[in-house]
Amino acid sequence: GIASTAAGRAWWWGRYIGPAGPGVAPSAASPPGPAAPFPLSPLPIAVDLFLFGNWVDVTRLEGAVSGVYSRDAITITRGRSPEGTVTDPTGIGLTLNNRDGRYSPRNPNSILFGQIGRNTPLRVRVGNDVRAVGEVSSWPQKWDTTGRDVWVPVVASGILRRLGQGASPLRSPLYRRLTSDTINTFDFVDAAPPIEYWPCEDESEATQMASAVGGQAMSITGSPEMASSEVFTGSDPLPVVAGSRWTGIVRSYPTTNIFEVQFYAYVGSGGITDGSIVLRVRTTGTAARWDVRYNSAGGGTFTCLGYDSAGVNIADSGSIPVTGGVNGIRCHVEIRVQPSGGDADLDFTFGSLETGTSTTGGDFAVGKTVGRPTVVQVDPNGNAADVTVGHITVWSEWALLAEAGVSAAFGSPAHGYAGESAGNRISRLCEEEGITYLRVPPIHNSTPVGAQRSEPLLTLLQEAADADMGVLFEPRDFLGLAFIDAQGFYNRTAAVTLDYPSHQMASLEPVDDDQATRNDVTVRRTGGSSARQVLETGALSVQAPPHGVGRYDEQVTVNVETDAQLPDQAGWRLHLGTVDEARYPRISMNLANQAFATNPALSDQVRALDIGQRLDVTNPPAWLPPDDITQAVQGLSETLSQYEWTITANLTPESPWRVGVYDDTTWRYSSDGSTLAADVAASATSLSVATPSGPLWSTDAGDYPLDMRIAGERITVTAVSGAASPQTFTAIRAVNGISKVQTAGAAVELWQPATYAI
């Protein structure tokens, strides 16, 4: 059982757990001598469940009785497959000993009754090295015919599994911000949640406007055009008033002598009837009514007027000046009334979402009291037609809606956060949903994305990752998400370098196929235009074999900010889809192998290998190309048992992620269409190179040496002469061990051409 102490320590089936996690039992006896390292001793595997508020080691029961069966290896999968485009949830498979029924969640005699169930956190460690964390969603009960062997085959999954299970769409960015528990932290000054909030995002057949905060629905008289206006990108479709009348009752609350009413509005470019009351607020004060009136002059303006209970005008903010008028302008309107001496002080603010600026006018209702709002009405006179109104809020205190209200920048939820970077969107959504998140360094300015729509959380997260062409994945050591942007893959150095002759890998199997080939790519922007890029010439072009491979077309929709991003999106996807080299889908490494047992540093590197990193293989066998094999890690799987620890990396070619760096002589521009002008013997060091189009090769001695490729042979060019085509190249031959006769017409290319990054 468990016995807790005041210090938070606990005994668990004979193993001591300290406040910060697994430790060793305190004892006056001398500790045992150091054990031989794995693989001479069993791998120190530990399985922890999060129980009683702590991670508890359940690897053993009492004494030497196994809590986790070693007869079945522990398996871990993370990331995506070599052929996959979307990250799969982390999977952890293991078998628990259930002979005493402790892992039967509904068994009242279990010492874990009430502690285990759906989504109990579980982690696997090797010593203190956490290898995977997941949630146990089911506890299947298994036993043999004798009833002596009872077990639970557990499968724990990462958070992606739960996020993808029947997820409802998230509400609009404006709705989420206005109902957020973190509202004080972000957009408001000293703001409690609104007293009333009518989003007006109801469906087309709705007959009332639902409250988002538990108040009464706003009633409707007439026929508004429900869900017909999409002018606010941070909102679901809103209604056009169309001469209808809306009435919202504000529930009673303790009077604070200050209130604000805020709403979003869009008057059509043709304007509406002069003098229309767009919104009216009635109060308990002697300043009993406040009207937002539309004035048609000057392209349209708004004025806020105050009246007493007899209908006498007692305050006038004056027409708020807006360059060009309010017609055709998305705006945020705010009425704030507070006491000032013995008067009611009006501040009336108009904010333009087009310019990100706001203007305030005001007045004093002399000798009048503020009271509290009781009724909010939209178009009470029924004469406003082409005006969209939505997200009506009532506040009991000063709730200056700053960035959320009028900003024209990417930070504004009213704009659906359009223009924020993919990494920042993922970070923000995770923070809003309480998901632990890691942005993998180095952190760059990732791709600006388009407006956030009402979609399930996982859809929005993956959409942002896809727009950037980065990788969203689950970290190894905590339950949450991580993101590597596309720039994080650029020019990476190898995290692990394996030597083929040293037998450091269990498998090395190249696949020369068309799995990833895409040579005709069209990219569409969500709600926008499209761009197409086609590879017309070359080994992987759309030409028929043998001059190409035929057409492999693909159409992708991405939620980027602007149509101007589409050509680069299409070009980079074409670049990734026309990598002219073999794939090495998986490379496995068994850390029990002598090559690792005798090389602890290499073993540590393999253990630390993670998604997004680079793995190299040097000195490949003679039947493969002689160059180093460089791959990008997309996913990992592990098999752990007492005397085996196999780590398999899921891989894709790393070479397309090598991009040019400004002012770095490693990277050079290539001329276009250069070929050998004549046959060249295997030992010849002088080559005649023709360049029929494009600029000639530099003859400046400072530009050399320079490595180039001819039919798989790597040569080092030490000098170029000649002011016209063909030019003479002086070269060192067979740099990569390829020595052969080269024939006229063979392409002459840079060994490492400069590729523009996206």
CSV table of C-alpha atoms in Angstrom, one decimal, residues 63 577 704 709 732:
chain,number,residue,atom,x,y,z
A,63,GLY,CA,9.7,-7.8,-3.7
A,577,GLY,CA,8.9,16.6,-54.6
A,704,TYR,CA,38.1,28.6,-56.9
A,709,ARG,CA,29.3,17.1,-60.5
A,732,ILE,CA,41.0,17.4,-59.8
